[in-house]
Amino acid sequence: GYDLILCDVWGVLYDGTNAHPGAGDALTRFRALPESGRPRRVILVSNAPRPWAGVQKILDGYGVPREAYDAVLTSGDLTRDMIGEAVAGGAARVHHLGPERDAGIFEGLPIAMVVGVSYALWAGLCAAFLAFEARPAVKDRLGLMPRG
């Protein structure tokens, strides 16, 4: 059997308007299965550009039971980590291109928000990652990978 489920949020647990109760129930039942040497875990993954707590609040509002999952990991969380590593030891000037509801991604980071720019260029997703050096080692950000 499986020890871990990585479950997408949008379209699986809810559709933006309604929860899919059967999905939350299935994840809860998976977590309750007898252990096979290691506990059964469910990690919800989302490409939401905000920290996990904001996504968890949305799930709470739709009635997705917290017993259905162990953690939530968002692209916002990973982006915050990457920005934090990139500006470690100094501050960076950042212009947020996106809705205000997603500005929480910057809370607590050593950055100065720049309002208005002379020019803006979006060259695609690849450009966003060019500023960060490659990380060949996998980071266990949730502490779920076996040690050793």
JSON list of C-alpha atoms in Angstrom, two decimals:
[
{"chain": "A", "resi": 1, "resn": "GLY", "atom": "CA", "xyz": [0.00, 0.00, 0.00]},
{"chain": "A", "resi": 2, "resn": "TYR", "atom": "CA", "xyz": [0.84, 3.64, -0.09]},
{"chain": "A", "resi": 3, "resn": "ASP", "atom": "CA", "xyz": [2.14, 5.72, 2.82]},
{"chain": "A", "resi": 4, "resn": "LEU", "atom": "CA", "xyz": [1.65, 9.15, 1.24]},
{"chain": "A", "resi": 5, "resn": "ILE", "atom": "CA", "xyz": [-0.88, 10.91, -0.95]},
{"chain": "A", "resi": 6, "resn": "LEU", "atom": "CA", "xyz": [-0.08, 14.23, -2.58]},
{"chain": "A", "resi": 7, "resn": "CYS", "atom": "CA", "xyz": [-3.51, 15.64, -3.34]},
{"chain": "A", "resi": 8, "resn": "ASP", "atom": "CA", "xyz": [-4.24, 18.72, -5.42]},
{"chain": "A", "resi": 9, "resn": "VAL", "atom": "CA", "xyz": [-6.75, 21.13, -3.92]},
{"chain": "A", "resi": 10, "resn": "TRP", "atom": "CA", "xyz": [-8.55, 22.84, -6.80]},
{"chain": "A", "resi": 11, "resn": "GLY", "atom": "CA", "xyz": [-10.87, 20.50, -8.64]},
{"chain": "A", "resi": 12, "resn": "VAL", "atom": "CA", "xyz": [-10.30, 17.64, -6.20]},
{"chain": "A", "resi": 13, "resn": "LEU", "atom": "CA", "xyz": [-11.43, 18.93, -2.79]},
{"chain": "A", "resi": 14, "resn": "TYR", "atom": "CA", "xyz": [-13.51, 21.83, -4.14]},
{"chain": "A", "resi": 15, "resn": "ASP", "atom": "CA", "xyz": [-14.33, 23.51, -7.41]},
{"chain": "A", "resi": 16, "resn": "GLY", "atom": "CA", "xyz": [-14.25, 27.13, -6.29]},
{"chain": "A", "resi": 17, "resn": "THR", "atom": "CA", "xyz": [-17.95, 27.05, -5.42]},
{"chain": "A", "resi": 18, "resn": "ASN", "atom": "CA", "xyz": [-18.64, 23.71, -3.76]},
{"chain": "A", "resi": 19, "resn": "ALA", "atom": "CA", "xyz": [-16.68, 21.15, -1.76]},
{"chain": "A", "resi": 20, "resn": "HIS", "atom": "CA", "xyz": [-16.47, 17.58, -2.98]},
{"chain": "A", "resi": 21, "resn": "PRO", "atom": "CA", "xyz": [-17.32, 15.82, 0.32]},
{"chain": "A", "resi": 22, "resn": "GLY", "atom": "CA", "xyz": [-16.42, 12.38, -0.99]},
{"chain": "A", "resi": 23, "resn": "ALA", "atom": "CA", "xyz": [-12.83, 13.48, -1.57]},
{"chain": "A", "resi": 24, "resn": "GLY", "atom": "CA", "xyz": [-12.33, 14.70, 2.00]},
{"chain": "A", "resi": 25, "resn": "ASP", "atom": "CA", "xyz": [-13.95, 11.53, 3.29]},
{"chain": "A", "resi": 26, "resn": "ALA", "atom": "CA", "xyz": [-11.68, 9.31, 1.17]},
{"chain": "A", "resi": 27, "resn": "LEU", "atom": "CA", "xyz": [-8.56, 11.10, 2.44]},
{"chain": "A", "resi": 28, "resn": "THR", "atom": "CA", "xyz": [-9.75, 10.80, 6.05]},
{"chain": "A", "resi": 29, "resn": "ARG", "atom": "CA", "xyz": [-10.33, 7.06, 5.58]},
{"chain": "A", "resi": 30, "resn": "PHE", "atom": "CA", "xyz": [-6.86, 6.67, 4.01]},
{"chain": "A", "resi": 31, "resn": "ARG", "atom": "CA", "xyz": [-5.23, 8.34, 7.02]},
{"chain": "A", "resi": 32, "resn": "ALA", "atom": "CA", "xyz": [-7.15, 6.01, 9.34]},
{"chain": "A", "resi": 33, "resn": "LEU", "atom": "CA", "xyz": [-5.92, 2.81, 7.65]},
{"chain": "A", "resi": 34, "resn": "PRO", "atom": "CA", "xyz": [-3.69, 0.61, 9.80]},
{"chain": "A", "resi": 35, "resn": "GLU", "atom": "CA", "xyz": [-0.06, 1.68, 9.59]},
{"chain": "A", "resi": 36, "resn": "SER", "atom": "CA", "xyz": [2.28, -0.34, 7.42]},
{"chain": "A", "resi": 37, "resn": "GLY", "atom": "CA", "xyz": [5.44, 0.48, 9.33]},
{"chain": "A", "resi": 38, "resn": "ARG", "atom": "CA", "xyz": [4.98, 4.21, 8.77]},
{"chain": "A", "resi": 39, "resn": "PRO", "atom": "CA", "xyz": [2.01, 6.49, 9.34]},
{"chain": "A", "resi": 40, "resn": "ARG", "atom": "CA", "xyz": [-0.21, 7.30, 6.38]},
{"chain": "A", "resi": 41, "resn": "ARG", "atom": "CA", "xyz": [0.10, 10.94, 5.38]},
{"chain": "A", "resi": 42, "resn": "VAL", "atom": "CA", "xyz": [-1.84, 13.29, 3.11]},
{"chain": "A", "resi": 43, "resn": "ILE", "atom": "CA", "xyz": [-0.23, 16.48, 1.85]},
{"chain": "A", "resi": 44, "resn": "LEU", "atom": "CA", "xyz": [-2.47, 18.91, 0.00]},
{"chain": "A", "resi": 45, "resn": "VAL", "atom": "CA", "xyz": [-0.66, 20.75, -2.78]},
{"chain": "A", "resi": 46, "resn": "SER", "atom": "CA", "xyz": [-1.78, 23.94, -4.45]},
{"chain": "A", "resi": 47, "resn": "ASN", "atom": "CA", "xyz": [-0.42, 26.40, -6.96]},
{"chain": "A", "resi": 48, "resn": "ALA", "atom": "CA", "xyz": [-2.02, 29.22, -4.91]},
{"chain": "A", "resi": 49, "resn": "PRO", "atom": "CA", "xyz": [0.37, 32.18, -4.74]},
{"chain": "A", "resi": 50, "resn": "ARG", "atom": "CA", "xyz": [-0.12, 32.58, -0.99]},
{"chain": "A", "resi": 51, "resn": "PRO", "atom": "CA", "xyz": [1.04, 30.80, 2.15]},
{"chain": "A", "resi": 52, "resn": "TRP", "atom": "CA", "xyz": [-0.61, 27.56, 3.26]},
{"chain": "A", "resi": 53, "resn": "ALA", "atom": "CA", "xyz": [-2.63, 29.16, 6.07]},
{"chain": "A", "resi": 54, "resn": "GLY", "atom": "CA", "xyz": [-4.69, 31.14, 3.54]},
{"chain": "A", "resi": 55, "resn": "VAL", "atom": "CA", "xyz": [-5.52, 27.97, 1.61]},
{"chain": "A", "resi": 56, "resn": "GLN", "atom": "CA", "xyz": [-6.39, 26.16, 4.84]},
{"chain": "A", "resi": 57, "resn": "LYS", "atom": "CA", "xyz": [-8.81, 28.97, 5.73]},
{"chain": "A", "resi": 58, "resn": "ILE", "atom": "CA", "xyz": [-10.52, 28.55, 2.35]},
{"chain": "A", "resi": 59, "resn": "LEU", "atom": "CA", "xyz": [-10.77, 24.78, 2.88]},
{"chain": "A", "resi": 60, "resn": "ASP", "atom": "CA", "xyz": [-12.24, 25.36, 6.35]},
{"chain": "A", "resi": 61, "resn": "GLY", "atom": "CA", "xyz": [-14.86, 27.61, 4.77]},
{"chain": "A", "resi": 62, "resn": "TYR", "atom": "CA", "xyz": [-15.86, 24.84, 2.37]},
{"chain": "A", "resi": 63, "resn": "GLY", "atom": "CA", "xyz": [-16.08, 22.33, 5.21]},
{"chain": "A", "resi": 64, "resn": "VAL", "atom": "CA", "xyz": [-13.09, 20.19, 4.19]},
{"chain": "A", "resi": 65, "resn": "PRO", "atom": "CA", "xyz": [-12.22, 18.36, 7.43]},
{"chain": "A", "resi": 66, "resn": "ARG", "atom": "CA", "xyz": [-8.75, 19.00, 8.82]},
{"chain": "A", "resi": 67, "resn": "GLU", "atom": "CA", "xyz": [-8.67, 15.29, 9.67]},
{"chain": "A", "resi": 68, "resn": "ALA", "atom": "CA", "xyz": [-8.39, 14.66, 5.91]},
{"chain": "A", "resi": 69, "resn": "TYR", "atom": "CA", "xyz": [-4.81, 15.94, 5.67]},
{"chain": "A", "resi": 70, "resn": "ASP", "atom": "CA", "xyz": [-1.56, 16.44, 7.53]},
{"chain": "A", "resi": 71, "resn": "ALA", "atom": "CA", "xyz": [-0.27, 19.58, 5.83]},
{"chain": "A", "resi": 72, "resn": "VAL", "atom": "CA", "xyz": [-0.84, 22.04, 3.00]},
{"chain": "A", "resi": 73, "resn": "LEU", "atom": "CA", "xyz": [2.00, 23.08, 0.70]},
{"chain": "A", "resi": 74, "resn": "THR", "atom": "CA", "xyz": [1.54, 25.91, -1.79]},
{"chain": "A", "resi": 75, "resn": "SER", "atom": "CA", "xyz": [3.60, 27.47, -4.53]},
{"chain": "A", "resi": 76, "resn": "GLY", "atom": "CA", "xyz": [3.38, 30.58, -2.36]},
{"chain": "A", "resi": 77, "resn": "ASP", "atom": "CA", "xyz": [5.23, 28.76, 0.44]},
{"chain": "A", "resi": 78, "resn": "LEU", "atom": "CA", "xyz": [7.97, 27.66, -1.92]},
{"chain": "A", "resi": 79, "resn": "THR", "atom": "CA", "xyz": [8.23, 31.12, -3.45]},
{"chain": "A", "resi": 80, "resn": "ARG", "atom": "CA", "xyz": [8.61, 32.66, 0.01]},
{"chain": "A", "resi": 81, "resn": "ASP", "atom": "CA", "xyz": [11.41, 30.21, 0.78]},
{"chain": "A", "resi": 82, "resn": "MET", "atom": "CA", "xyz": [13.17, 31.02, -2.49]},
{"chain": "A", "resi": 83, "resn": "ILE", "atom": "CA", "xyz": [12.88, 34.78, -1.94]},
{"chain": "A", "resi": 84, "resn": "GLY", "atom": "CA", "xyz": [14.10, 34.40, 1.64]},
{"chain": "A", "resi": 85, "resn": "GLU", "atom": "CA", "xyz": [17.14, 32.44, 0.50]},
{"chain": "A", "resi": 86, "resn": "ALA", "atom": "CA", "xyz": [17.86, 34.85, -2.36]},
{"chain": "A", "resi": 87, "resn": "VAL", "atom": "CA", "xyz": [17.84, 37.94, -0.14]},
{"chain": "A", "resi": 88, "resn": "ALA", "atom": "CA", "xyz": [19.42, 36.36, 2.95]},
{"chain": "A", "resi": 89, "resn": "GLY", "atom": "CA", "xyz": [21.58, 38.95, 4.68]},
{"chain": "A", "resi": 90, "resn": "GLY", "atom": "CA", "xyz": [20.12, 41.91, 2.81]},
{"chain": "A", "resi": 91, "resn": "ALA", "atom": "CA", "xyz": [16.96, 43.52, 1.56]},
{"chain": "A", "resi": 92, "resn": "ALA", "atom": "CA", "xyz": [15.50, 43.43, -1.92]},
{"chain": "A", "resi": 93, "resn": "ARG", "atom": "CA", "xyz": [13.22, 45.80, -3.76]},
{"chain": "A", "resi": 94, "resn": "VAL", "atom": "CA", "xyz": [10.15, 44.01, -5.08]},
{"chain": "A", "resi": 95, "resn": "HIS", "atom": "CA", "xyz": [7.22, 45.08, -7.22]},
{"chain": "A", "resi": 96, "resn": "HIS", "atom": "CA", "xyz": [4.21, 42.83, -6.68]},
{"chain": "A", "resi": 97, "resn": "LEU", "atom": "CA", "xyz": [2.44, 42.07, -9.92]},
{"chain": "A", "resi": 98, "resn": "GLY", "atom": "CA", "xyz": [-0.83, 40.51, -8.80]},
{"chain": "A", "resi": 99, "resn": "PRO", "atom": "CA", "xyz": [-3.98, 41.07, -6.76]},
{"chain": "A", "resi": 100, "resn": "GLU", "atom": "CA", "xyz": [-3.75, 42.56, -3.27]},
{"chain": "A", "resi": 101, "resn": "ARG", "atom": "CA", "xyz": [-5.26, 39.38, -1.75]},
{"chain": "A", "resi": 102, "resn": "ASP", "atom": "CA", "xyz": [-1.98, 37.60, -2.58]},
{"chain": "A", "resi": 103, "resn": "ALA", "atom": "CA", "xyz": [0.34, 40.23, -1.04]},
{"chain": "A", "resi": 104, "resn": "GLY", "atom": "CA", "xyz": [0.61, 38.13, 2.15]},
{"chain": "A", "resi": 105, "resn": "ILE", "atom": "CA", "xyz": [3.28, 36.13, 0.36]},
{"chain": "A", "resi": 106, "resn": "PHE", "atom": "CA", "xyz": [5.73, 38.92, 1.25]},
{"chain": "A", "resi": 107, "resn": "GLU", "atom": "CA", "xyz": [4.88, 39.29, 4.97]},
{"chain": "A", "resi": 108, "resn": "GLY", "atom": "CA", "xyz": [7.94, 39.05, 7.19]},
{"chain": "A", "resi": 109, "resn": "LEU", "atom": "CA", "xyz": [10.45, 38.95, 4.33]},
{"chain": "A", "resi": 110, "resn": "PRO", "atom": "CA", "xyz": [13.32, 41.48, 4.22]},
{"chain": "A", "resi": 111, "resn": "ILE", "atom": "CA", "xyz": [12.00, 43.33, 1.19]},
{"chain": "A", "resi": 112, "resn": "ALA", "atom": "CA", "xyz": [10.94, 46.84, 0.26]},
{"chain": "A", "resi": 113, "resn": "MET", "atom": "CA", "xyz": [7.82, 47.06, -1.86]},
{"chain": "A", "resi": 114, "resn": "VAL", "atom": "CA", "xyz": [8.21, 49.26, -4.92]},
{"chain": "A", "resi": 115, "resn": "VAL", "atom": "CA", "xyz": [5.04, 50.92, -6.14]},
{"chain": "A", "resi": 116, "resn": "GLY", "atom": "CA", "xyz": [4.99, 51.57, -9.86]},
{"chain": "A", "resi": 117, "resn": "VAL", "atom": "CA", "xyz": [7.72, 50.75, -12.31]},
{"chain": "A", "resi": 118, "resn": "SER", "atom": "CA", "xyz": [8.85, 52.37, -15.55]},
{"chain": "A", "resi": 119, "resn": "TYR", "atom": "CA", "xyz": [8.87, 49.09, -17.45]},
{"chain": "A", "resi": 120, "resn": "ALA", "atom": "CA", "xyz": [7.67, 45.60, -16.70]},
{"chain": "A", "resi": 121, "resn": "LEU", "atom": "CA", "xyz": [8.46, 42.48, -18.69]},
{"chain": "A", "resi": 122, "resn": "TRP", "atom": "CA", "xyz": [6.97, 39.05, -18.19]},
{"chain": "A", "resi": 123, "resn": "ALA", "atom": "CA", "xyz": [9.02, 36.66, -20.26]},
{"chain": "A", "resi": 124, "resn": "GLY", "atom": "CA", "xyz": [7.30, 33.52, -19.10]},
{"chain": "A", "resi": 125, "resn": "LEU", "atom": "CA", "xyz": [7.68, 31.17, -16.19]},
{"chain": "A", "resi": 126, "resn": "CYS", "atom": "CA", "xyz": [11.33, 30.34, -16.92]},
{"chain": "A", "resi": 127, "resn": "ALA", "atom": "CA", "xyz": [12.38, 33.94, -16.30]},
{"chain": "A", "resi": 128, "resn": "ALA", "atom": "CA", "xyz": [11.09, 33.75, -12.73]},
{"chain": "A", "resi": 129, "resn": "PHE", "atom": "CA", "xyz": [13.52, 30.97, -11.91]},
{"chain": "A", "resi": 130, "resn": "LEU", "atom": "CA", "xyz": [16.64, 32.42, -13.55]},
{"chain": "A", "resi": 131, "resn": "ALA", "atom": "CA", "xyz": [17.31, 34.61, -10.52]},
{"chain": "A", "resi": 132, "resn": "PHE", "atom": "CA", "xyz": [17.72, 31.61, -8.26]},
{"chain": "A", "resi": 133, "resn": "GLU", "atom": "CA", "xyz": [20.58, 29.16, -8.39]},
{"chain": "A", "resi": 134, "resn": "ALA", "atom": "CA", "xyz": [19.81, 25.50, -9.02]},
{"chain": "A", "resi": 135, "resn": "ARG", "atom": "CA", "xyz": [19.30, 23.31, -5.96]},
{"chain": "A", "resi": 136, "resn": "PRO", "atom": "CA", "xyz": [20.16, 19.72, -6.86]},
{"chain": "A", "resi": 137, "resn": "ALA", "atom": "CA", "xyz": [19.31, 18.35, -3.41]},
{"chain": "A", "resi": 138, "resn": "VAL", "atom": "CA", "xyz": [15.67, 17.77, -2.50]},
{"chain": "A", "resi": 139, "resn": "LYS", "atom": "CA", "xyz": [14.61, 19.66, 0.62]},
{"chain": "A", "resi": 140, "resn": "ASP", "atom": "CA", "xyz": [12.26, 17.95, 3.03]},
{"chain": "A", "resi": 141, "resn": "ARG", "atom": "CA", "xyz": [10.29, 21.10, 3.90]},
{"chain": "A", "resi": 142, "resn": "LEU", "atom": "CA", "xyz": [7.60, 19.19, 5.80]},
{"chain": "A", "resi": 143, "resn": "GLY", "atom": "CA", "xyz": [9.83, 16.67, 7.60]},
{"chain": "A", "resi": 144, "resn": "LEU", "atom": "CA", "xyz": [8.13, 13.65, 6.04]},
{"chain": "A", "resi": 145, "resn": "MET", "atom": "CA", "xyz": [10.96, 12.00, 4.12]},
{"chain": "A", "resi": 146, "resn": "PRO", "atom": "CA", "xyz": [12.67, 9.01, 5.75]},
{"chain": "A", "resi": 147, "resn": "ARG", "atom": "CA", "xyz": [16.07, 9.78, 7.27]},
{"chain": "A", "resi": 148, "resn": "GLY", "atom": "CA", "xyz": [19.21, 7.97, 6.19]}
]
